[in-house]
PDB file of C-alpha atoms (C1' of nucleotides) in Angstrom:
ATOM      1  CA  UNK A   1      -0.107   0.037  -0.115  1.00 91.00           C
ATOM      2  CA  UNK A   2       1.433   3.321  -1.107  1.00 93.00           C
ATOM      3  CA  UNK A   3       0.986   6.751   0.643  1.00 94.00           C
ATOM      4  CA  UNK A   4      -2.172   8.045  -1.115  1.00 95.00           C
ATOM      5  CA  UNK A   5      -3.894   4.824   0.000  1.00 95.00           C
ATOM      6  CA  UNK A   6      -2.890   5.506   3.355  1.00 95.00           C
ATOM      7  CA  UNK A   7      -4.350   9.031   3.272  1.00 96.00           C
ATOM      8  CA  UNK A   8      -7.715   7.553   2.002  1.00 95.00           C
ATOM      9  CA  UNK A   9      -7.522   4.964   4.925  1.00 95.00           C
ATOM     10  CA  UNK A  10      -7.324   7.956   7.382  1.00 95.00           C
ATOM     11  CA  UNK A  11     -10.401   9.537   5.915  1.00 95.00           C
ATOM     12  CA  UNK A  12     -12.362   6.428   5.965  1.00 95.00           C
ATOM     13  CA  UNK A  13     -11.662   6.152   9.736  1.00 95.00           C
ATOM     14  CA  UNK A  14     -12.854   9.724  10.421  1.00 95.00           C
ATOM     15  CA  UNK A  15     -16.374   8.497  11.359  1.00 95.00           C
ATOM     16  CA  UNK A  16     -14.850   6.910  14.718  1.00 96.00           C
ATOM     17  CA  UNK A  17     -12.893  10.100  15.736  1.00 96.00           C
ATOM     18  CA  UNK A  18     -13.840  10.990  19.225  1.00 97.00           C
ATOM     19  CA  UNK A  19     -15.539   7.598  19.835  1.00 97.00           C
ATOM     20  CA  UNK A  20     -14.578   5.317  22.601  1.00 97.00           C
ATOM     21  CA  UNK A  21     -13.214   1.578  21.784  1.00 96.00           C
ATOM     22  CA  UNK A  22     -15.727  -0.698  23.280  1.00 96.00           C
ATOM     23  CA  UNK A  23     -13.674  -3.707  22.488  1.00 95.00           C
ATOM     24  CA  UNK A  24     -10.053  -4.367  21.231  1.00 94.00           C
ATOM     25  CA  UNK A  25      -8.693  -7.544  20.222  1.00 91.00           C
ATOM     26  CA  UNK A  26      -6.240  -9.328  17.939  1.00 89.00           C
ATOM     27  CA  UNK A  27      -3.171 -11.536  17.425  1.00 86.00           C
ATOM     28  CA  UNK A  28      -0.689  -8.764  18.371  1.00 86.00           C
ATOM     29  CA  UNK A  29       0.274  -7.513  21.640  1.00 83.00           C
ATOM     30  CA  UNK A  30      -1.676  -4.415  22.511  1.00 85.00           C
ATOM     31  CA  UNK A  31      -2.098  -1.360  25.054  1.00 87.00           C
ATOM     32  CA  UNK A  32      -5.303  -1.502  26.914  1.00 90.00           C
ATOM     33  CA  UNK A  33      -7.702   0.269  24.559  1.00 92.00           C
ATOM     34  CA  UNK A  34     -10.951  -0.595  25.806  1.00 92.00           C
ATOM     35  CA  UNK A  35     -12.843   2.735  26.933  1.00 94.00           C
ATOM     36  CA  UNK A  36     -10.394   4.851  25.286  1.00 95.00           C
ATOM     37  CA  UNK A  37     -11.140   7.372  22.758  1.00 96.00           C
ATOM     38  CA  UNK A  38      -9.632   7.554  19.250  1.00 96.00           C
ATOM     39  CA  UNK A  39      -8.373  11.033  19.045  1.00 95.00           C
ATOM     40  CA  UNK A  40      -6.588  11.318  15.762  1.00 95.00           C
ATOM     41  CA  UNK A  41      -5.855   9.303  12.655  1.00 95.00           C
ATOM     42  CA  UNK A  42      -3.422  10.409  10.142  1.00 94.00           C
ATOM     43  CA  UNK A  43      -0.700   9.115   7.957  1.00 94.00           C
ATOM     44  CA  UNK A  44       2.954   9.631   7.365  1.00 94.00           C
ATOM     45  CA  UNK A  45       4.325   7.862   4.083  1.00 93.00           C
ATOM     46  CA  UNK A  46       3.211   4.501   4.309  1.00 94.00           C
ATOM     47  CA  UNK A  47       2.456   4.501   8.076  1.00 93.00           C
ATOM     48  CA  UNK A  48      -1.018   4.828   9.606  1.00 94.00           C
ATOM     49  CA  UNK A  49      -1.129   6.492  12.957  1.00 94.00           C
ATOM     50  CA  UNK A  50      -3.908   6.077  15.367  1.00 95.00           C
ATOM     51  CA  UNK A  51      -3.735   8.056  18.571  1.00 94.00           C
ATOM     52  CA  UNK A  52      -5.891   7.222  21.483  1.00 94.00           C
ATOM     53  CA  UNK A  53      -6.083   8.677  24.695  1.00 93.00           C
ATOM     54  CA  UNK A  54      -3.363   6.761  26.204  1.00 90.00           C
ATOM     55  CA  UNK A  55      -1.412   5.367  23.270  1.00 91.00           C
ATOM     56  CA  UNK A  56      -0.524   5.808  19.560  1.00 93.00           C
ATOM     57  CA  UNK A  57      -0.435   2.930  17.282  1.00 93.00           C
ATOM     58  CA  UNK A  58       1.632   2.681  13.911  1.00 93.00           C
ATOM     59  CA  UNK A  59      -0.032   0.375  11.347  1.00 94.00           C
ATOM     60  CA  UNK A  60       2.118  -0.493   8.359  1.00 93.00           C
ATOM     61  CA  UNK A  61       0.655  -2.641   5.646  1.00 93.00           C
ATOM     62  CA  UNK A  62       3.608  -3.865   3.900  1.00 91.00           C
ATOM     63  CA  UNK A  63       2.778  -5.700   0.608  1.00 90.00           C
ATOM     64  CA  UNK A  64      -0.282  -7.579   1.740  1.00 90.00           C
ATOM     65  CA  UNK A  65      -1.946  -5.870   4.341  1.00 93.00           C
ATOM     66  CA  UNK A  66      -5.603  -4.613   4.315  1.00 93.00           C
ATOM     67  CA  UNK A  67      -8.196  -3.174   6.413  1.00 94.00           C
ATOM     68  CA  UNK A  68     -12.014  -3.571   6.606  1.00 94.00           C
ATOM     69  CA  UNK A  69     -14.686  -1.456   8.089  1.00 94.00           C
ATOM     70  CA  UNK A  70     -17.826  -3.335   9.122  1.00 93.00           C
ATOM     71  CA  UNK A  71     -17.069  -6.016   6.932  1.00 91.00           C
ATOM     72  CA  UNK A  72     -14.650  -8.789   8.495  1.00 88.00           C
ATOM     73  CA  UNK A  73     -13.131 -11.691   6.507  1.00 88.00           C
ATOM     74  CA  UNK A  74     -14.106 -15.074   7.170  1.00 83.00           C
ATOM     75  CA  UNK A  75     -11.641 -17.565   8.422  1.00 81.00           C
ATOM     76  CA  UNK A  76      -8.902 -14.908   9.018  1.00 86.00           C
ATOM     77  CA  UNK A  77      -7.992 -13.610  12.431  1.00 88.00           C
ATOM     78  CA  UNK A  78      -7.343  -9.986  12.243  1.00 91.00           C
ATOM     79  CA  UNK A  79      -4.083  -8.573  13.765  1.00 92.00           C
ATOM     80  CA  UNK A  80      -6.206  -5.960  15.169  1.00 93.00           C
ATOM     81  CA  UNK A  81      -9.791  -5.553  15.761  1.00 94.00           C
ATOM     82  CA  UNK A  82     -11.384  -2.294  16.899  1.00 95.00           C
ATOM     83  CA  UNK A  83     -14.933  -2.152  18.041  1.00 96.00           C
ATOM     84  CA  UNK A  84     -16.989   0.983  18.300  1.00 96.00           C
ATOM     85  CA  UNK A  85     -20.196  -0.114  19.393  1.00 95.00           C
ATOM     86  CA  UNK A  86     -21.839  -2.042  16.475  1.00 95.00           C
ATOM     87  CA  UNK A  87     -18.951  -1.074  14.270  1.00 95.00           C
ATOM     88  CA  UNK A  88     -15.715  -2.517  13.725  1.00 94.00           C
ATOM     89  CA  UNK A  89     -12.526  -1.977  11.976  1.00 95.00           C
ATOM     90  CA  UNK A  90     -10.377  -5.089  11.170  1.00 94.00           C
ATOM     91  CA  UNK A  91      -6.474  -5.070  10.298  1.00 94.00           C
ATOM     92  CA  UNK A  92      -5.034  -7.976   8.584  1.00 93.00           C
ATOM     93  CA  UNK A  93      -1.467  -8.912   7.861  1.00 92.00           C
ATOM     94  CA  UNK A  94       0.122  -5.701   8.993  1.00 93.00           C
ATOM     95  CA  UNK A  95       2.867  -4.677  11.296  1.00 91.00           C
ATOM     96  CA  UNK A  96       1.416  -3.030  14.410  1.00 92.00           C
ATOM     97  CA  UNK A  97       3.709  -1.182  16.853  1.00 90.00           C
ATOM     98  CA  UNK A  98       3.082   1.199  19.653  1.00 90.00           C
ATOM     99  CA  UNK A  99       4.804   4.531  19.357  1.00 88.00           C
ATOM    100  CA  UNK A 100       5.819   5.848  22.840  1.00 83.00           C
ATOM    101  CA  UNK A 101       7.173   9.426  21.267  1.00 80.00           C
ATOM    102  CA  UNK A 102       5.110  12.351  20.085  1.00 82.00           C
ATOM    103  CA  UNK A 103       4.560  11.687  16.329  1.00 81.00           C
ATOM    104  CA  UNK A 104       5.460  15.236  15.417  1.00 82.00           C
ATOM    105  CA  UNK A 105       8.945  14.680  17.009  1.00 81.00           C
ATOM    106  CA  UNK A 106       9.347  11.333  15.296  1.00 84.00           C
ATOM    107  CA  UNK A 107       8.083  12.158  11.903  1.00 89.00           C
ATOM    108  CA  UNK A 108       9.269  14.733   9.308  1.00 90.00           C
ATOM    109  CA  UNK A 109       6.083  15.572   7.382  1.00 92.00           C
ATOM    110  CA  UNK A 110       8.048  17.780   4.664  1.00 93.00           C
ATOM    111  CA  UNK A 111       9.263  14.438   3.387  1.00 92.00           C
ATOM    112  CA  UNK A 112       5.800  12.942   3.000  1.00 94.00           C
ATOM    113  CA  UNK A 113       4.823  13.262  -0.734  1.00 95.00           C
ATOM    114  CA  UNK A 114       1.033  13.453   0.397  1.00 95.00           C
ATOM    115  CA  UNK A 115       1.311  16.175   3.255  1.00 95.00           C
ATOM    116  CA  UNK A 116       0.615  19.757   3.015  1.00 95.00           C
ATOM    117  CA  UNK A 117       4.026  20.217   4.555  1.00 95.00           C
ATOM    118  CA  UNK A 118       5.773  18.532   1.400  1.00 96.00           C
ATOM    119  CA  UNK A 119       8.967  20.359   0.887  1.00 95.00           C
ATOM    120  CA  UNK A 120      10.027  20.155  -2.812  1.00 95.00           C
ATOM    121  CA  UNK A 121      13.467  22.040  -2.181  1.00 95.00           C
ATOM    122  CA  UNK A 122      14.339  19.476   0.569  1.00 93.00           C
ATOM    123  CA  UNK A 123      13.870  16.428  -1.555  1.00 94.00           C
ATOM    124  CA  UNK A 124      15.752  18.217  -4.425  1.00 94.00           C
ATOM    125  CA  UNK A 125      18.648  18.796  -2.010  1.00 93.00           C
ATOM    126  CA  UNK A 126      18.920  15.351  -0.878  1.00 92.00           C
ATOM    127  CA  UNK A 127      18.832  14.121  -4.537  1.00 93.00           C
ATOM    128  CA  UNK A 128      21.825  16.610  -5.469  1.00 92.00           C
ATOM    129  CA  UNK A 129      23.662  14.921  -2.736  1.00 89.00           C
ATOM    130  CA  UNK A 130      23.548  11.555  -4.487  1.00 90.00           C
ATOM    131  CA  UNK A 131      24.875  11.541  -8.114  1.00 90.00           C
ATOM    132  CA  UNK A 132      25.579   7.800  -8.175  1.00 89.00           C
ATOM    133  CA  UNK A 133      22.392   6.707  -6.967  1.00 91.00           C
ATOM    134  CA  UNK A 134      19.982   5.250  -9.773  1.00 92.00           C
ATOM    135  CA  UNK A 135      16.770   7.189  -9.976  1.00 94.00           C
ATOM    136  CA  UNK A 136      14.815   3.908  -9.710  1.00 93.00           C
ATOM    137  CA  UNK A 137      16.184   3.541  -6.120  1.00 93.00           C
ATOM    138  CA  UNK A 138      16.071   7.217  -5.313  1.00 93.00           C
ATOM    139  CA  UNK A 139      12.335   7.182  -5.835  1.00 94.00           C
ATOM    140  CA  UNK A 140      11.757   4.353  -3.414  1.00 93.00           C
ATOM    141  CA  UNK A 141      14.055   6.017  -0.679  1.00 93.00           C
ATOM    142  CA  UNK A 142      11.460   6.449   2.236  1.00 91.00           C
ATOM    143  CA  UNK A 143      13.782   9.069   3.819  1.00 91.00           C
ATOM    144  CA  UNK A 144      13.306  11.250   0.743  1.00 93.00           C
ATOM    145  CA  UNK A 145      10.020  10.121  -0.769  1.00 94.00           C
ATOM    146  CA  UNK A 146       7.965   8.910   1.963  1.00 93.00           C
ATOM    147  CA  UNK A 147       5.053   7.221   0.640  1.00 94.00           C
ATOM    148  CA  UNK A 148       6.147   6.420  -2.976  1.00 94.00           C
ATOM    149  CA  UNK A 149       6.107   2.664  -3.920  1.00 93.00           C
ATOM    150  CA  UNK A 150       6.703   0.753  -6.996  1.00 94.00           C
ATOM    151  CA  UNK A 151       3.545   1.888  -8.839  1.00 94.00           C
ATOM    152  CA  UNK A 152       4.346   5.602  -8.380  1.00 95.00           C
ATOM    153  CA  UNK A 153       8.000   4.789  -9.152  1.00 95.00           C
ATOM    154  CA  UNK A 154       7.343   3.293 -12.450  1.00 95.00           C
ATOM    155  CA  UNK A 155       4.480   5.723 -13.437  1.00 95.00           C
ATOM    156  CA  UNK A 156       6.556   8.728 -12.640  1.00 96.00           C
ATOM    157  CA  UNK A 157       9.341   7.482 -14.626  1.00 95.00           C
ATOM    158  CA  UNK A 158       7.255   6.680 -17.702  1.00 95.00           C
ATOM    159  CA  UNK A 159       5.808  10.241 -17.430  1.00 96.00           C
ATOM    160  CA  UNK A 160       9.094  11.785 -17.482  1.00 96.00           C
ATOM    161  CA  UNK A 161      10.482   9.576 -20.380  1.00 96.00           C
ATOM    162  CA  UNK A 162      13.260   8.506 -18.015  1.00 95.00           C
ATOM    163  CA  UNK A 163      15.059   5.014 -17.995  1.00 94.00           C
ATOM    164  CA  UNK A 164      14.790   3.735 -14.329  1.00 93.00           C
ATOM    165  CA  UNK A 165      18.819   3.092 -14.363  1.00 92.00           C
ATOM    166  CA  UNK A 166      19.534   6.599 -14.725  1.00 93.00           C
ATOM    167  CA  UNK A 167      22.141   7.840 -12.047  1.00 92.00           C
ATOM    168  CA  UNK A 168      20.882  11.242 -10.550  1.00 93.00           C
ATOM    169  CA  UNK A 169      24.037  12.836 -11.513  1.00 92.00           C
ATOM    170  CA  UNK A 170      22.878  12.521 -15.173  1.00 92.00           C
ATOM    171  CA  UNK A 171      19.855  14.720 -14.742  1.00 93.00           C
ATOM    172  CA  UNK A 172      21.144  18.130 -13.856  1.00 92.00           C
ATOM    173  CA  UNK A 173      19.357  20.398 -11.639  1.00 93.00           C
ATOM    174  CA  UNK A 174      16.402  20.862 -14.090  1.00 94.00           C
ATOM    175  CA  UNK A 175      15.748  16.990 -14.594  1.00 95.00           C
ATOM    176  CA  UNK A 176      16.011  16.577 -10.766  1.00 95.00           C
ATOM    177  CA  UNK A 177      13.288  19.398 -10.248  1.00 95.00           C
ATOM    178  CA  UNK A 178      10.943  17.527 -12.778  1.00 96.00           C
ATOM    179  CA  UNK A 179      11.472  14.230 -10.995  1.00 96.00           C
ATOM    180  CA  UNK A 180      10.671  15.840  -7.739  1.00 96.00           C
ATOM    181  CA  UNK A 181       7.522  17.905  -9.155  1.00 96.00           C
ATOM    182  CA  UNK A 182       6.228  14.839 -10.991  1.00 96.00           C
ATOM    183  CA  UNK A 183       6.551  12.505  -7.843  1.00 96.00           C
ATOM    184  CA  UNK A 184       4.009  14.961  -5.791  1.00 96.00           C
ATOM    185  CA  UNK A 185       1.843  15.574  -9.086  1.00 96.00           C
ATOM    186  CA  UNK A 186       1.638  12.059  -9.605  1.00 96.00           C
ATOM    187  CA  UNK A 187       0.947  11.066  -6.077  1.00 96.00           C
ATOM    188  CA  UNK A 188      -1.841  13.365  -6.102  1.00 96.00           C
ATOM    189  CA  UNK A 189      -3.445  11.979  -9.131  1.00 95.00           C
ATOM    190  CA  UNK A 190      -3.017   8.456  -7.649  1.00 95.00           C
ATOM    191  CA  UNK A 191      -5.087   9.668  -4.677  1.00 95.00           C
ATOM    192  CA  UNK A 192      -7.847  11.267  -6.893  1.00 95.00           C
ATOM    193  CA  UNK A 193      -7.986   8.130  -9.116  1.00 94.00           C
ATOM    194  CA  UNK A 194      -7.887   5.541  -6.226  1.00 94.00           C
ATOM    195  CA  UNK A 195     -10.947   7.269  -4.712  1.00 92.00           C
ATOM    196  CA  UNK A 196     -12.710   7.272  -7.850  1.00 92.00           C
ATOM    197  CA  UNK A 197     -12.029   3.672  -8.264  1.00 90.00           C
ATOM    198  CA  UNK A 198     -10.280   4.161 -11.776  1.00 92.00           C
ATOM    199  CA  UNK A 199      -6.543   3.961 -10.516  1.00 92.00           C
ATOM    200  CA  UNK A 200      -5.617   0.729 -12.490  1.00 92.00           C
ATOM    201  CA  UNK A 201      -7.104   2.153 -15.627  1.00 90.00           C
ATOM    202  CA  UNK A 202      -4.897   5.084 -15.646  1.00 93.00           C
ATOM    203  CA  UNK A 203      -1.726   2.826 -15.254  1.00 94.00           C
ATOM    204  CA  UNK A 204       0.639   3.692 -18.387  1.00 94.00           C
ATOM    205  CA  UNK A 205       3.440   1.172 -17.750  1.00 94.00           C
ATOM    206  CA  UNK A 206       2.979  -0.522 -14.533  1.00 94.00           C
ATOM    207  CA  UNK A 207       2.369  -4.336 -15.264  1.00 92.00           C
ATOM    208  CA  UNK A 208       1.449  -3.455 -18.803  1.00 92.00           C
ATOM    209  CA  UNK A 209       2.379  -5.353 -21.800  1.00 91.00           C
ATOM    210  CA  UNK A 210       2.765  -2.616 -24.357  1.00 93.00           C
ATOM    211  CA  UNK A 211       3.827   0.944 -24.183  1.00 94.00           C
ATOM    212  CA  UNK A 212       0.876   3.300 -24.901  1.00 93.00           C
ATOM    213  CA  UNK A 213       3.138   6.077 -26.360  1.00 93.00           C
ATOM    214  CA  UNK A 214       5.282   4.073 -28.722  1.00 91.00           C
ATOM    215  CA  UNK A 215       3.516   0.614 -28.852  1.00 91.00           C
ATOM    216  CA  UNK A 216       6.834  -1.328 -28.146  1.00 93.00           C
ATOM    217  CA  UNK A 217       6.618  -3.986 -25.391  1.00 92.00           C
ATOM    218  CA  UNK A 218       7.130  -2.875 -22.139  1.00 93.00           C
ATOM    219  CA  UNK A 219      10.256  -4.433 -20.437  1.00 92.00           C
ATOM    220  CA  UNK A 220       9.910  -5.866 -16.887  1.00 91.00           C
ATOM    221  CA  UNK A 221      13.376  -5.871 -15.173  1.00 90.00           C
ATOM    222  CA  UNK A 222      15.006  -5.845 -11.642  1.00 89.00           C
ATOM    223  CA  UNK A 223      16.847  -2.831 -11.235  1.00 90.00           C
ATOM    224  CA  UNK A 224      19.041  -0.871  -8.761  1.00 90.00           C
ATOM    225  CA  UNK A 225      20.502  -1.752  -5.295  1.00 88.00           C
ATOM    226  CA  UNK A 226      16.905  -2.232  -4.106  1.00 89.00           C
ATOM    227  CA  UNK A 227      16.330  -4.937  -6.713  1.00 88.00           C
ATOM    228  CA  UNK A 228      12.888  -3.849  -7.198  1.00 91.00           C
ATOM    229  CA  UNK A 229      11.129  -4.560 -10.497  1.00 92.00           C
ATOM    230  CA  UNK A 230      10.848  -1.706 -12.886  1.00 93.00           C
ATOM    231  CA  UNK A 231       8.526  -1.524 -15.929  1.00 94.00           C
ATOM    232  CA  UNK A 232       9.614   0.620 -18.737  1.00 94.00           C
ATOM    233  CA  UNK A 233       9.787   1.118 -22.370  1.00 94.00           C
ATOM    234  CA  UNK A 234      13.198   1.484 -24.016  1.00 92.00           C
ATOM    235  CA  UNK A 235      11.551   3.122 -27.062  1.00 93.00           C
ATOM    236  CA  UNK A 236      10.713   6.380 -25.095  1.00 93.00           C
ATOM    237  CA  UNK A 237      12.403   6.040 -21.591  1.00 95.00           C
ATOM    238  CA  UNK A 238      16.088   7.223 -21.972  1.00 93.00           C
ATOM    239  CA  UNK A 239      19.340   7.316 -19.702  1.00 91.00           C
ATOM    240  CA  UNK A 240      20.116  10.696 -18.661  1.00 80.00           C
ATOM    241  CA  UNK A 241      16.943  12.411 -20.051  1.00 73.00           C
ATOM    242  CA  UNK A 242      13.927  13.811 -18.103  1.00 79.00           C
ATOM    243  CA  UNK A 243      11.286  15.407 -20.280  1.00 82.00           C
ATOM    244  CA  UNK A 244       8.871  17.506 -18.251  1.00 84.00           C
ATOM    245  CA  UNK A 245       5.818  15.531 -17.688  1.00 81.00           C
ATOM    246  CA  UNK A 246       2.563  16.100 -19.907  1.00 78.00           C
TER     247      UNK A 246
ATOM    248  C1'  DT B   1      -1.120 -24.706  -9.799  1.00 74.88           C
ATOM    249  C1'  DC B   2       2.600 -21.853  -9.215  1.00 74.88           C
ATOM    250  C1'  DC B   3       4.805 -17.533  -8.664  1.00 74.88           C
ATOM    251  C1'  DA B   4       5.656 -12.981  -8.301  1.00 74.88           C
ATOM    252  C1'  DA B   5       4.873  -8.959  -5.971  1.00 74.88           C
ATOM    253  C1'  DT B   6       1.461  -1.741  -4.217  1.00 74.88           C
ATOM    254  C1'  DG B   7       7.445  -3.576   1.420  1.00 74.88           C
ATOM    255  C1'  DT B   8      10.136  -3.354   5.660  1.00 74.88           C
ATOM    256  C1'  DT B   9      13.089  -5.177   9.632  1.00 74.88           C
ATOM    257  C1'  DT B  10      16.291  -7.964  11.074  1.00 74.88           C
ATOM    258  C1'  DC B  11      20.212 -10.781  11.399  1.00 74.88           C
ATOM    259  C1'  DG B  12      24.716 -12.485  10.347  1.00 74.88           C
ATOM    260  C1'  DC B  13      28.876 -11.714   7.731  1.00 74.88           C
ATOM    261  C1'  DC B  14      33.032  -9.191   6.246  1.00 74.88           C
TER     262       DC B  14
ATOM    263  C1'  DG C   1      30.242   0.281  12.827  1.00 74.88           C
ATOM    264  C1'  DG C   2      28.915   0.548   8.255  1.00 74.88           C
ATOM    265  C1'  DG C   3      27.313  -1.923   4.136  1.00 74.88           C
ATOM    266  C1'  DC C   4      25.642  -5.772   2.147  1.00 74.88           C
ATOM    267  C1'  DG C   5      22.815  -9.732   1.078  1.00 74.88           C
ATOM    268  C1'  DA C   6      19.671 -13.273   2.612  1.00 74.88           C
ATOM    269  C1'  DA C   7      15.743 -14.506   5.186  1.00 74.88           C
ATOM    270  C1'  DA C   8      11.658 -13.643   7.372  1.00 74.88           C
ATOM    271  C1'  DC C   9       6.752 -12.273   7.202  1.00 74.88           C
ATOM    272  C1'  DA C  10       2.160 -13.239   4.701  1.00 74.88           C
ATOM    273  C1'  DT C  11      -1.481 -12.914   0.837  1.00 74.88           C
ATOM    274  C1'  DT C  12      -3.515 -13.080  -3.622  1.00 74.88           C
ATOM    275  C1'  DG C  13      -4.370 -12.194  -8.614  1.00 74.88           C
ATOM    276  C1'  DG C  14      -2.806 -13.698 -12.873  1.00 74.88           C
TER     277       DG C  14
END
DNA sequence: TCCAATGTTTCGCC
DNA sequence: GGGCGAAACATTGG
């Protein structure tokens, strides 16, 4: 689950804000949440933060995690189940951890690509310091682009006509700026499309067979030090180029 | 049926 | 102590 999906999750939990947990259970060790109010739900990158009166939980969905509201899965034990009277939120196959610090101290919202506090200049500076890092790895770096995952990475690179294995040093100040701006712009589109249930239909290259721009076959290859799969088109995505996204 | 994949942490080794 | 790779975790659609 990528950053924009976590923002949507936060919004879906809004009806439970200010309400007391009537029952909490699960297969993970938890603080005592019964009779505690849910005070705040927000995300930082791929982290979902649930603040209660007495504790803050951090939920990370990793690759396979999911949640359901008033619609539990059959034959599955949730990692965490929060009841609010007749309503219940269930979390499955995620990593849940109690946070003992103030989230504002722990997290820097200026590197969260979905945050109002997102700081383009800060990301640009971080990229300029790593000329040897490949752009496919840089985009997945959660300390620079918190919330970006493999879908956003591949779509951003395609939009910029940029080969995933381009070293940042090849890009120049203007190219790096295009990268940073497109990450933010695409993340906001991802959010909008996902809410409208049209995200997949808007993928241009991720898990695609053919490039919609030049009709050549899309390549699928493990790339970078992170060794994550990139989908890209050798016909229109080049090393050392970055074309301003349309 | 098999296998890769919207991801991160931890551990052991050099 | 840093950097690296492997392993662990866990689910599901193609």
